[in-house]
XYZ file of C-alpha atoms in Angstrom:
602
model
C 12.004 -44.674 6.656
C 11.714 -40.977 5.222
C 8.023 -41.075 5.314
C 8.116 -42.153 8.718
C 10.698 -39.264 9.726
C 8.556 -36.759 7.947
C 5.220 -37.960 9.962
C 7.483 -37.695 13.063
C 8.594 -34.360 12.585
C 5.214 -33.147 11.144
C 3.261 -34.412 14.384
C 5.301 -33.340 17.137
C 7.425 -30.593 16.184
C 5.161 -28.522 13.684
C 2.972 -27.439 16.394
C 5.544 -25.786 18.683
C 7.075 -22.720 17.557
C 10.212 -23.370 19.012
C 11.042 -25.869 16.675
C 9.198 -23.812 13.382
C 12.210 -23.482 11.514
C 13.642 -26.695 12.039
C 10.413 -28.082 11.006
C 10.220 -26.239 7.768
C 13.793 -26.811 7.119
C 12.958 -30.539 7.216
C 9.947 -30.118 4.898
C 11.977 -28.375 2.547
C 14.920 -30.811 2.762
C 12.494 -33.674 1.712
C 10.644 -31.850 -0.704
C 13.134 -29.461 -2.479
C 16.681 -30.796 -1.390
C 19.501 -29.472 0.902
C 20.467 -26.159 -0.791
C 17.010 -24.863 -1.506
C 16.265 -25.646 2.539
C 19.013 -23.621 3.371
C 18.194 -20.818 1.106
C 14.621 -20.340 2.205
C 15.130 -20.843 5.925
C 17.757 -18.231 5.931
C 15.342 -16.111 4.220
C 12.811 -16.742 6.803
C 15.216 -15.532 9.701
C 15.809 -12.583 7.829
C 12.256 -11.303 8.447
C 12.933 -10.962 12.403
C 12.214 -7.481 13.695
C 15.427 -5.068 13.943
C 15.153 -2.312 16.903
C 14.112 1.393 16.322
C 17.693 2.330 16.528
C 18.815 -0.022 13.744
C 16.119 1.503 11.564
C 17.618 4.851 12.258
C 20.897 3.314 11.212
C 19.893 2.919 7.792
C 19.439 6.453 7.204
C 22.614 7.804 9.316
C 24.740 5.199 7.879
C 29.034 5.176 9.160
C 31.422 7.261 7.560
C 33.128 4.345 6.047
C 30.239 3.251 4.164
C 29.851 6.852 3.154
C 33.341 6.932 1.771
C 33.170 4.037 -0.113
C 29.857 5.377 -1.950
C 32.058 8.587 -2.670
C 34.721 6.355 -4.806
C 32.201 4.133 -6.488
C 31.835 4.873 -10.062
C 28.699 4.104 -11.726
C 28.471 3.148 -15.464
C 25.701 5.892 -15.903
C 26.490 8.684 -14.154
C 23.306 11.377 -14.986
C 23.437 14.875 -13.585
C 20.797 15.401 -11.237
C 19.164 19.193 -11.219
C 17.821 19.746 -7.805
C 15.460 22.803 -8.035
C 14.919 24.891 -5.052
C 12.920 28.300 -4.881
C 14.049 30.521 -2.116
C 11.682 33.050 -0.204
C 13.000 34.857 3.029
C 14.591 31.658 3.781
C 15.988 32.093 7.663
C 20.060 31.766 7.315
C 20.018 28.882 9.438
C 17.518 26.719 7.207
C 19.273 27.775 4.155
C 22.763 26.638 5.348
C 21.491 23.262 6.609
C 19.976 22.869 2.989
C 22.790 23.711 1.301
C 25.293 21.332 3.695
C 23.096 18.588 2.968
C 23.149 18.858 -0.659
C 27.041 19.713 -0.491
C 27.764 16.269 1.730
C 26.044 14.215 -0.923
C 28.012 10.895 -1.571
C 27.017 11.099 -5.452
C 28.712 14.436 -6.860
C 27.208 14.705 -10.326
C 24.696 17.129 -9.717
C 23.693 20.921 -9.814
C 21.570 22.806 -7.208
C 19.621 25.342 -8.883
C 18.487 28.439 -6.455
C 15.801 30.462 -7.409
C 15.623 33.620 -4.945
C 12.496 35.773 -5.047
C 13.356 37.178 -1.269
C 12.747 40.345 -0.419
C 15.900 42.752 -0.698
C 17.230 42.548 2.849
C 18.723 39.152 2.913
C 22.235 37.478 2.901
C 21.210 34.473 0.574
C 23.876 35.709 -1.843
C 26.718 35.806 0.485
C 25.884 32.567 2.371
C 25.880 31.037 -1.300
C 28.855 32.282 -2.412
C 30.715 31.130 0.537
C 30.644 27.660 -0.746
C 32.486 28.620 -3.986
C 31.163 25.493 -5.906
C 30.319 25.861 -9.458
C 27.365 23.437 -8.975
C 25.252 26.074 -7.134
C 23.555 28.185 -9.802
C 21.953 31.295 -7.863
C 19.287 33.160 -9.809
C 17.697 36.242 -8.514
C 13.981 36.782 -9.340
C 12.727 40.371 -9.900
C 9.435 39.606 -8.641
C 7.993 36.459 -6.270
C 5.562 35.344 -8.655
C 4.926 32.059 -6.429
C 6.430 28.895 -5.653
C 5.035 27.542 -9.108
C 6.451 30.059 -11.308
C 9.755 30.286 -9.397
C 10.313 26.766 -9.689
C 9.586 26.663 -13.240
C 12.188 29.610 -13.742
C 14.652 27.281 -12.049
C 13.814 24.516 -14.216
C 14.467 26.783 -17.142
C 18.428 26.771 -16.214
C 18.468 23.408 -15.302
C 20.938 21.160 -17.360
C 20.702 17.590 -15.726
C 19.024 14.565 -17.516
C 17.143 13.897 -14.273
C 15.276 16.723 -11.818
C 14.595 16.754 -8.513
C 12.665 19.158 -6.061
C 13.796 20.051 -2.618
C 12.161 22.776 -0.296
C 14.351 25.532 0.972
C 13.962 24.597 4.799
C 14.544 21.063 4.160
C 17.378 18.394 3.964
C 18.597 15.204 2.271
C 20.234 12.344 4.019
C 23.800 12.177 2.812
C 23.241 8.950 0.697
C 20.143 10.364 -0.922
C 21.664 11.012 -4.459
C 23.703 7.802 -4.616
C 20.741 5.742 -3.675
C 18.620 7.534 -6.198
C 21.595 6.997 -9.155
C 21.491 3.328 -8.403
C 17.866 2.911 -9.175
C 18.558 4.874 -12.282
C 21.130 2.434 -13.429
C 18.878 -0.131 -12.691
C 16.347 1.235 -15.451
C 13.956 3.242 -13.330
C 12.728 6.600 -14.866
C 10.932 7.749 -11.523
C 12.017 7.244 -7.904
C 10.867 8.470 -4.604
C 11.747 7.492 -1.232
C 10.491 7.467 2.347
C 10.946 10.770 4.576
C 10.859 11.505 7.926
C 9.978 14.968 10.331
C 12.400 16.743 12.181
C 12.355 20.155 13.963
C 15.982 20.985 14.578
C 18.494 18.289 13.899
C 17.664 15.453 11.685
C 19.952 12.934 13.828
C 18.593 14.205 17.147
C 15.120 14.905 16.766
C 13.477 12.926 13.848
C 9.912 11.544 14.466
C 6.607 10.596 12.165
C 8.548 8.538 9.456
C 6.643 8.540 6.659
C 7.278 4.612 5.293
C 5.514 4.286 2.153
C 4.286 1.609 -0.095
C 5.722 0.629 -3.341
C 3.825 2.347 -6.013
C 0.053 2.279 -5.296
C -2.047 4.361 -7.944
C -4.986 3.989 -6.013
C -3.259 5.359 -2.567
C -1.741 8.201 -4.515
C -5.259 9.171 -5.639
C -6.442 9.378 -2.180
C -3.594 11.538 -1.126
C -0.147 12.413 -1.830
C 1.814 9.863 -0.093
C 4.719 10.079 -2.221
C 5.445 13.844 -1.528
C 9.044 13.958 -0.872
C 11.722 12.951 -2.410
C 11.358 12.623 -5.950
C 13.834 12.462 -8.840
C 12.431 11.746 -12.503
C 13.673 11.484 -16.035
C 13.685 14.845 -17.880
C 11.938 12.804 -20.846
C 8.961 12.246 -18.828
C 7.929 15.832 -19.400
C 6.325 16.677 -22.831
C 8.156 19.459 -25.016
C 6.855 22.744 -23.977
C 5.436 21.561 -20.962
C 5.780 23.626 -17.542
C 7.339 21.456 -14.785
C 4.872 22.698 -12.541
C 1.346 23.824 -13.426
C 0.061 27.551 -12.212
C -3.708 26.065 -12.446
C -2.577 23.610 -9.346
C -0.380 26.317 -7.136
C -0.553 24.912 -3.764
C -0.840 21.155 -4.564
C 1.787 21.515 -7.748
C 4.120 18.588 -6.412
C 1.042 16.524 -6.137
C 0.168 17.235 -9.635
C 3.793 16.555 -10.962
C 3.821 13.400 -9.276
C 0.494 12.372 -11.030
C 1.389 13.516 -14.278
C 5.241 11.748 -14.277
C 3.791 8.308 -12.785
C 1.360 8.370 -15.413
C 4.195 8.308 -18.100
C 6.804 6.367 -16.130
C 7.961 3.471 -17.505
C 9.285 1.977 -14.324
C 8.896 3.620 -10.801
C 11.215 2.652 -7.793
C 10.535 3.312 -4.210
C 13.585 3.331 -1.931
C 12.334 2.522 1.455
C 14.610 4.471 3.284
C 13.774 7.865 5.143
C 16.312 9.586 2.907
C 14.343 13.115 2.849
C 14.184 15.166 6.226
C 11.088 17.444 6.258
C 11.322 20.351 8.672
C 8.448 20.976 10.961
C 7.834 24.773 11.843
C 5.040 26.991 12.328
C 4.960 27.996 8.689
C 5.233 24.358 7.280
C 2.733 21.980 6.214
C 4.821 19.339 8.121
C 4.040 21.012 11.159
C 0.625 22.455 10.460
C -1.671 21.647 7.277
C -3.838 24.825 8.164
C -0.839 26.969 7.384
C -1.620 26.547 3.858
C -5.851 25.646 3.328
C -5.663 26.174 -0.458
C -3.869 23.382 -0.858
C -6.755 21.085 -0.531
C -8.840 22.863 -3.600
C -5.747 22.449 -5.610
C -5.248 18.906 -4.735
C -8.662 18.380 -5.909
C -8.311 19.979 -9.113
C -4.865 17.922 -9.757
C -7.112 14.839 -9.154
C -9.613 15.603 -11.482
C -6.952 16.479 -14.367
C -5.439 13.280 -13.748
C -8.575 11.365 -14.213
C -9.540 13.009 -17.475
C -5.737 12.280 -18.735
C -6.437 8.406 -17.580
C -10.216 8.604 -19.491
C -11.664 7.693 -15.859
C -15.036 9.281 -15.248
C -15.172 10.205 -11.550
C -15.901 13.175 -9.175
C -13.297 14.059 -6.616
C -14.506 14.741 -3.243
C -13.112 15.334 0.402
C -12.162 12.135 2.145
C -12.601 11.155 5.562
C -9.636 12.668 7.128
C -8.893 16.562 6.211
C -6.125 16.509 3.040
C -7.283 12.973 1.853
C -9.738 12.535 -1.048
C -12.521 10.149 -2.289
C -13.004 9.289 -5.973
C -16.262 8.416 -6.935
C -16.097 6.770 -10.113
C -19.340 6.502 -12.403
C -20.673 3.303 -12.638
C -21.217 1.653 -15.994
C -25.016 0.642 -16.281
C -26.326 -1.451 -13.491
C -24.810 -5.047 -14.062
C -25.774 -7.864 -12.191
C -23.981 -8.572 -9.066
C -24.168 -12.224 -7.930
C -23.560 -12.381 -3.903
C -22.288 -15.697 -2.877
C -22.859 -16.892 0.804
C -21.870 -20.341 1.818
C -23.990 -21.593 5.066
C -24.213 -24.407 7.432
C -27.031 -23.942 10.208
C -26.518 -20.839 12.383
C -29.609 -19.304 10.717
C -30.041 -16.004 13.077
C -26.486 -15.190 11.513
C -27.594 -16.023 7.923
C -31.091 -13.929 8.885
C -29.253 -10.790 10.103
C -27.104 -11.066 7.074
C -29.651 -11.420 4.310
C -31.896 -8.823 6.227
C -29.328 -6.198 6.240
C -28.808 -6.752 2.296
C -32.261 -6.330 1.559
C -33.286 -3.568 3.945
C -29.766 -1.303 3.437
C -28.790 -1.700 -0.169
C -29.351 1.258 -2.453
C -27.798 -0.815 -5.312
C -30.790 -3.620 -6.248
C -29.553 -5.524 -9.321
C -28.291 -8.475 -7.622
C -28.968 -12.001 -6.910
C -28.380 -13.869 -3.721
C -26.948 -17.609 -3.810
C -27.059 -19.371 -0.749
C -24.799 -22.354 -0.617
C -26.291 -24.877 1.421
C -23.202 -27.226 3.070
C -24.374 -30.006 5.548
C -27.089 -28.395 7.890
C -28.487 -30.287 10.409
C -31.289 -28.211 12.038
C -34.892 -28.291 10.881
C -35.369 -24.471 11.388
C -32.576 -23.966 8.601
C -34.655 -25.681 6.095
C -37.451 -24.092 7.005
C -35.816 -20.750 6.918
C -34.568 -21.428 3.060
C -38.232 -22.263 2.321
C -39.457 -18.776 3.742
C -36.691 -16.716 1.711
C -36.910 -18.383 -1.687
C -37.757 -16.344 -4.388
C -36.684 -14.846 -7.659
C -34.046 -13.027 -5.757
C -32.825 -15.481 -3.441
C -31.691 -19.037 -4.586
C -30.694 -22.132 -2.156
C -28.482 -24.538 -3.670
C -27.029 -27.680 -1.966
C -23.345 -28.458 -1.814
C -23.156 -31.866 -0.342
C -19.537 -32.430 0.406
C -17.292 -31.777 3.409
C -16.705 -28.074 4.137
C -13.936 -26.712 1.604
C -14.416 -23.231 1.260
C -12.633 -22.998 -2.191
C -14.732 -25.997 -3.530
C -17.733 -24.439 -2.089
C -17.318 -20.930 -3.790
C -16.044 -22.649 -7.023
C -19.271 -24.570 -7.231
C -21.326 -21.575 -6.467
C -19.971 -19.584 -9.429
C -21.167 -22.158 -11.832
C -24.672 -21.039 -10.590
C -24.296 -17.398 -10.931
C -25.650 -15.275 -13.260
C -24.131 -12.006 -12.717
C -20.915 -10.758 -14.390
C -19.951 -9.703 -11.002
C -19.422 -11.851 -7.900
C -19.519 -10.650 -4.467
C -18.135 -13.450 -2.040
C -19.522 -12.454 1.296
C -19.740 -14.883 4.553
C -22.977 -15.749 6.299
C -21.851 -13.894 9.512
C -21.564 -10.327 8.219
C -24.198 -7.844 8.748
C -24.024 -4.581 6.092
C -23.527 -1.047 7.665
C -22.883 1.260 4.468
C -26.088 1.408 2.360
C -24.053 2.294 -0.915
C -21.538 -0.766 -0.069
C -22.075 -2.411 -3.224
C -21.787 0.630 -5.582
C -18.489 1.507 -3.795
C -16.844 -1.884 -4.327
C -18.272 -2.228 -7.808
C -16.888 1.144 -8.894
C -13.474 -0.389 -8.467
C -14.186 -3.966 -9.789
C -15.488 -2.011 -13.031
C -11.859 -0.603 -13.718
C -9.949 -2.387 -16.168
C -6.897 -2.488 -14.013
C -8.709 -3.779 -10.850
C -8.807 -7.331 -9.854
C -10.152 -7.882 -6.255
C -11.943 -5.288 -4.223
C -12.460 -5.655 -0.505
C -14.332 -3.437 2.223
C -13.670 -2.711 5.767
C -14.905 -5.009 8.501
C -15.576 -4.332 11.750
C -16.118 -6.502 15.208
C -19.482 -5.698 16.744
C -17.916 -3.533 19.209
C -16.451 -1.019 16.557
C -13.100 -2.608 16.440
C -11.198 -3.034 13.287
C -11.352 -6.509 11.719
C -10.129 -6.179 8.416
C -8.674 -3.278 6.269
C -7.063 -5.230 3.781
C -4.347 -8.096 4.044
C -0.607 -7.413 4.578
C 1.567 -10.454 3.545
C 3.948 -11.807 5.563
C 2.449 -10.952 8.994
C 2.467 -13.580 11.485
C 4.656 -15.738 8.841
C 2.233 -15.830 6.221
C -0.628 -12.898 6.297
C -2.599 -10.844 8.625
C -5.359 -8.079 8.628
C -4.027 -4.557 8.204
C -4.839 -2.301 11.306
C -6.603 -5.051 13.131
C -7.869 -4.170 16.700
C -7.595 -0.364 15.873
C -10.601 1.664 16.766
C -13.415 2.287 13.714
C -12.348 5.922 13.340
C -8.711 5.737 13.854
C -6.774 7.299 11.108
C -4.192 4.306 10.972
C -0.632 4.391 10.217
C -0.306 7.507 8.008
C -4.324 7.705 7.513
C -4.205 4.562 5.465
C -7.153 3.006 7.612
C -9.317 5.679 6.262
C -8.340 5.764 2.422
C -9.034 3.693 -0.365
C -5.690 2.106 -1.349
C -3.855 -0.850 -3.035
C -2.999 -3.726 -1.117
C -1.789 -7.523 -1.987
C -4.983 -9.012 -0.855
C -8.121 -8.726 0.706
C -10.543 -11.084 2.825
C -13.257 -13.329 0.704
C -15.513 -12.394 3.837
C -16.552 -9.577 1.479
C -14.704 -9.758 -1.912
C -15.948 -8.697 -5.208
C -14.579 -9.563 -8.737
C -15.449 -9.817 -12.246
C -16.925 -13.316 -13.328
C -14.420 -13.390 -16.211
C -11.305 -12.835 -13.833
C -12.432 -15.437 -11.614
C -12.702 -17.920 -14.342
C -9.242 -16.761 -15.689
C -7.258 -17.698 -12.602
C -9.100 -20.839 -12.108
C -10.928 -19.659 -9.480
C -10.055 -20.640 -5.685
C -7.356 -23.241 -5.224
C -9.475 -26.107 -3.728
C -6.160 -27.214 -1.590
C -6.556 -24.525 0.458
C -10.072 -26.049 2.334
C -10.058 -23.395 5.341
C -7.213 -20.875 5.447
C -5.376 -18.729 2.950
C -7.710 -19.452 0.078
C -8.532 -15.628 -0.495
C -4.803 -14.596 0.142
C -3.859 -17.256 -2.478
C -6.712 -15.936 -4.804
C -5.734 -12.380 -4.905
C -1.990 -13.259 -5.520
C -3.016 -15.407 -8.306
C -5.025 -12.255 -9.683
C -2.323 -10.029 -8.981
C -0.054 -12.111 -11.521
C -2.321 -10.822 -14.048
C -1.272 -7.236 -13.348
C -4.590 -6.405 -11.871
C -4.706 -4.307 -8.746
C -6.212 -5.286 -5.397
C -8.069 -2.376 -3.931
C -9.468 -1.626 -0.023
C -11.942 0.693 0.345
C -13.221 2.193 3.619
C -16.488 3.403 2.203
C -17.883 -0.066 2.285
C -18.593 -1.109 5.819
C -19.912 -4.081 7.248
C -19.637 -5.792 11.066
C -18.112 -9.492 10.598
C -18.945 -11.869 13.590
C -15.976 -13.844 12.092
C -16.118 -17.540 11.957
C -18.966 -18.278 14.330
C -20.336 -20.906 11.709
C -17.474 -22.983 11.943
C -15.549 -22.592 14.949
C -12.083 -21.868 16.103
C -8.870 -23.863 14.841
C -8.763 -25.328 18.494
C -8.870 -29.246 17.953
C -5.659 -31.295 16.823
C -7.084 -32.189 13.601
C -7.863 -28.294 12.774
C -4.335 -27.445 13.885
C -2.647 -29.771 11.503
C -4.923 -28.972 8.936
C -3.781 -25.123 9.335
C -0.155 -25.982 9.531
C -0.608 -27.858 6.354
C -2.136 -25.089 4.370
C 0.782 -22.509 5.706
C 3.187 -25.159 4.398
C 1.231 -25.269 0.933
C 1.293 -21.592 0.975
C 5.119 -21.151 1.534
C 5.594 -23.923 -1.209
C 3.171 -22.007 -3.753
C 4.383 -18.359 -3.023
C 7.903 -18.679 -1.254
C 8.941 -17.027 2.159
C 7.978 -13.588 1.805
C 10.229 -11.217 3.192
C 8.311 -8.027 2.700
C 5.001 -6.860 1.172
C 5.199 -4.169 -1.688
C 2.171 -2.363 -0.144
C 3.542 -2.263 3.179
C 7.138 -1.303 4.150
C 10.342 -2.936 4.879
C 10.768 -0.995 7.963
C 7.341 -1.976 9.724
C 6.921 -5.107 11.985
C 5.699 -8.361 10.673
C 5.029 -9.652 14.207
C 1.627 -7.728 14.165
C -1.009 -5.680 12.580
C -0.026 -2.422 14.215
C 2.070 -1.019 11.591
C 4.859 -0.906 14.640
C 8.287 0.286 13.378
C 10.481 -2.977 13.420
């Protein structure tokens, strides 16, 4: 009887969105019991989008909550030293900044103001009006620049944790409370989301910088962390300057690189708790206000690479103030390019021709996995292209993407595997090098590329877990040259997964995770594979510098038959049983929508 009930709901209710959650509940009820079914479905419901207004309410919380935070006593109450260099700060900016610190619901802090302003200012008078011993005002005889002035403030700091605040910016009232909560959870480097404003944060906020959790390759592409940071003083080496004068202009970037290198545990608070004021002289409004920051950033990155013992050169990225690191290749290892195929010879020919004609890396082999082709032209083409470089291997069972690729790897001679669809066409001549330089790193597992539809629209720029219920392609349907959300379409970065339409990995890692899970015959096999690799504490990297056209799914058609839809639903259920119902992707942001790939606010 139970089997019949399960079959009934699976056949009739699983197809229809209206019955999606009851269907999931019943599946979980029969497989995992009542309590687990309730817990998981409740978690699923929590993934629904919230409005823009509700997102801003996460920043501007109620007076009752702020009052309860003031009364809360943490088991560990570190002193937070907030360092602010002042230089000819407009009075209203200074007052706004001071007021935002004075309103903090966590009160064990000190604000150290190092003032290098010209003589004609009212800074001392304004600060003295607050009559708060936590304010330390230091007058500097000479203006030696932001680095030296901030370092002078640091010399007067007595806190166990250090934070930086610009003289014209502001903090949300609960900022330090949330930071100290993270410190009590064992984190020694904390950063928050941030948002830009012009006059009044509660009235004219715009352009929220909603960041991913710690992502080293994203950070090497640009300073996505920026504001607000707080870190343990123990992360600074003895006698080490807080800010490096050699990186003036991008001194914060250099500091973040150094501190994250040493931190034992990094916490991202996904609420915009730092208000970055935009005005004509600020980088928030116009990066050209400080053009020297780019050279300083590249210098900071080069020093970072040296400390990490990574050999590479830092260059300008696709977008101004983003950066591209070209890592030095270790030798010329053999790359095995694995291409499953069933007929559609024109697609395959386009793929093979583009590899041979355009690729500037020549140490590769191509394995074509023949799977149930019917047309004579297909086999004639195989005979035509067979060579020392190209091998055709027959796999006779029904189509199962995972099984085919696992079978192919047993025939691969290379130490690096490059899984490739037969319906792609190479655009970037150095596509293999751009992927291989990441795949060679010890901390990297899977590497993916930028894939375009033939009309120059984005098909794939990495995978976001949770979109559409399981996973979706980042920035899908953006234009090829769009910046994307916070420039993320055009930078190398870490993501939870990439598509196996073009995926590179070390062969030894492939075997370590036992290859693709053959239960995923059609869908989500690549996402599952990447998540298994991530469990080895390896990173997934997306690079926009390897571009290919993707004619997507031509060779097997769409999921349009009842049988295909049922199989697709089954693989969704399998993914959810294996990985749970994702509430958010650590490389995305909880404030972004899971309803589409457009990086819309919830």
